[in-house]
């Protein structure tokens, strides 16, 4: 199982110097990747966790991290596809992939925040057909050749998008979601599945089974499908419901449980700790704690 880390994008530690420092240090320590997430805004009457109250744009943050590094992969988990046209996202993702030398992974979801749907003039429904068309558009635009697409939700007139991404066929696309139909979709048409912060270990085990069964049913090698887990870290405070909590040894033991469940990549996610990702936390203390977690949980050689 590959070990990655959450990028400083939320709350107090989401500062330019901290983002640069964490990205470079993660690369030095041998982490496989850095993962960011998306949150546009918080509605006045929404009761959301502090983690969501102040969030950098993930594509901009990852471009910043790309400029400070040369080897570590860069992923977003996830961009909510109803918010932006596939053509616009293809240009962003292709550009980031080109500028980073082919290090970008694109996670996509369908969103859940009603104020964000209203603010972006978007509608996620019907989720399945919309998602499948979205991936088809990305594929034709990432090809580097002439693109044309006519679907129910999206259209691309005969045209060409250049420059092409550095990775052949474009950045790998992973899908989020927890419903059976979403899991099967990830196994059928995507490079893999990426879990949310709320996904429990038993739900990971179930998701792995469904994703891989769907991949095999479509003639794909189930072992080639990626399973990326966002692992929320709670350092120093043990909670039996959170595998990645407590001492460093307990957190590492929890990571092994995810590997046994079938995860191919785990990224330690410190943004969800209010001492780090909370908007009212002290920026220096938040950055120091994030760096401590980064060092303590570095992958063994």
Tab-separated table of C-alpha atoms in Angstrom, residues 1-4 32-35 72-77 97 102-107 167 170-177 182-195 204 207-213 215 220-230 258 261-267:
chain	number	residue	atom	x	y	z
A	1	UNK	CA	0.000	0.000	0.000
A	2	UNK	CA	1.338	3.409	-0.993
A	3	UNK	CA	1.449	6.113	1.674
A	4	UNK	CA	0.525	9.707	0.839
A	32	UNK	CA	3.873	8.813	-2.766
A	33	UNK	CA	1.519	11.769	-3.184
A	34	UNK	CA	-0.201	14.870	-1.847
A	35	UNK	CA	-4.006	15.081	-1.880
A	72	UNK	CA	5.705	13.451	-5.658
A	73	UNK	CA	2.283	12.824	-7.202
A	74	UNK	CA	-0.537	15.331	-6.809
A	75	UNK	CA	-4.185	14.365	-6.404
A	76	UNK	CA	-7.543	15.975	-5.770
A	77	UNK	CA	-10.234	14.115	-3.852
A	97	UNK	CA	-0.530	17.494	-15.591
A	102	UNK	CA	2.628	13.969	-15.532
A	103	UNK	CA	2.080	13.738	-11.780
A	104	UNK	CA	-1.620	14.526	-11.462
A	105	UNK	CA	-4.514	12.261	-10.369
A	106	UNK	CA	-8.067	13.560	-10.830
A	107	UNK	CA	-10.740	12.480	-8.366
A	167	UNK	CA	0.333	11.394	-19.206
A	170	UNK	CA	-4.656	12.240	-19.510
A	171	UNK	CA	-4.545	12.130	-15.717
A	172	UNK	CA	-6.032	8.960	-14.193
A	173	UNK	CA	-9.634	9.597	-13.124
A	174	UNK	CA	-10.883	8.131	-9.850
A	175	UNK	CA	-14.475	8.319	-8.667
A	176	UNK	CA	-15.910	8.897	-5.212
A	177	UNK	CA	-19.222	7.746	-3.798
A	182	UNK	CA	-21.370	4.540	-7.546
A	183	UNK	CA	-18.920	1.853	-6.441
A	184	UNK	CA	-19.750	-0.315	-9.421
A	185	UNK	CA	-19.313	2.688	-11.708
A	186	UNK	CA	-15.818	3.289	-10.326
A	187	UNK	CA	-14.938	-0.331	-11.046
A	188	UNK	CA	-16.372	-0.214	-14.571
A	189	UNK	CA	-15.159	3.072	-16.034
A	190	UNK	CA	-12.561	4.718	-13.791
A	191	UNK	CA	-8.978	4.133	-12.732
A	192	UNK	CA	-10.307	3.419	-9.261
A	193	UNK	CA	-12.259	4.549	-6.239
A	194	UNK	CA	-11.407	7.247	-3.690
A	195	UNK	CA	-13.115	7.192	-0.309
A	204	UNK	CA	-13.856	0.360	2.865
A	207	UNK	CA	-16.341	-0.856	-1.243
A	208	UNK	CA	-13.226	-2.742	-2.302
A	209	UNK	CA	-15.273	-5.880	-2.905
A	210	UNK	CA	-17.932	-4.120	-4.980
A	211	UNK	CA	-15.449	-2.064	-7.024
A	212	UNK	CA	-13.302	-5.067	-7.881
A	213	UNK	CA	-16.266	-7.295	-8.686
A	215	UNK	CA	-14.107	-4.338	-12.703
A	220	UNK	CA	-10.727	-5.669	-16.285
A	221	UNK	CA	-8.034	-6.974	-13.968
A	222	UNK	CA	-9.559	-6.261	-10.536
A	223	UNK	CA	-6.109	-5.942	-8.983
A	224	UNK	CA	-5.280	-3.082	-11.364
A	225	UNK	CA	-8.086	-0.894	-9.984
A	226	UNK	CA	-6.827	1.656	-7.478
A	227	UNK	CA	-8.411	1.999	-4.044
A	228	UNK	CA	-7.392	5.322	-2.495
A	229	UNK	CA	-8.389	5.906	1.125
A	230	UNK	CA	-8.607	9.276	2.842
A	258	UNK	CA	-6.580	-0.465	5.633
A	261	UNK	CA	-8.902	-4.310	3.659
A	262	UNK	CA	-7.561	-3.860	0.124
A	263	UNK	CA	-6.479	-0.226	-0.076
A	264	UNK	CA	-3.768	0.392	-2.653
A	265	UNK	CA	-3.032	3.884	-1.345
A	266	UNK	CA	-3.709	5.616	1.961
A	267	UNK	CA	-3.243	9.306	2.495
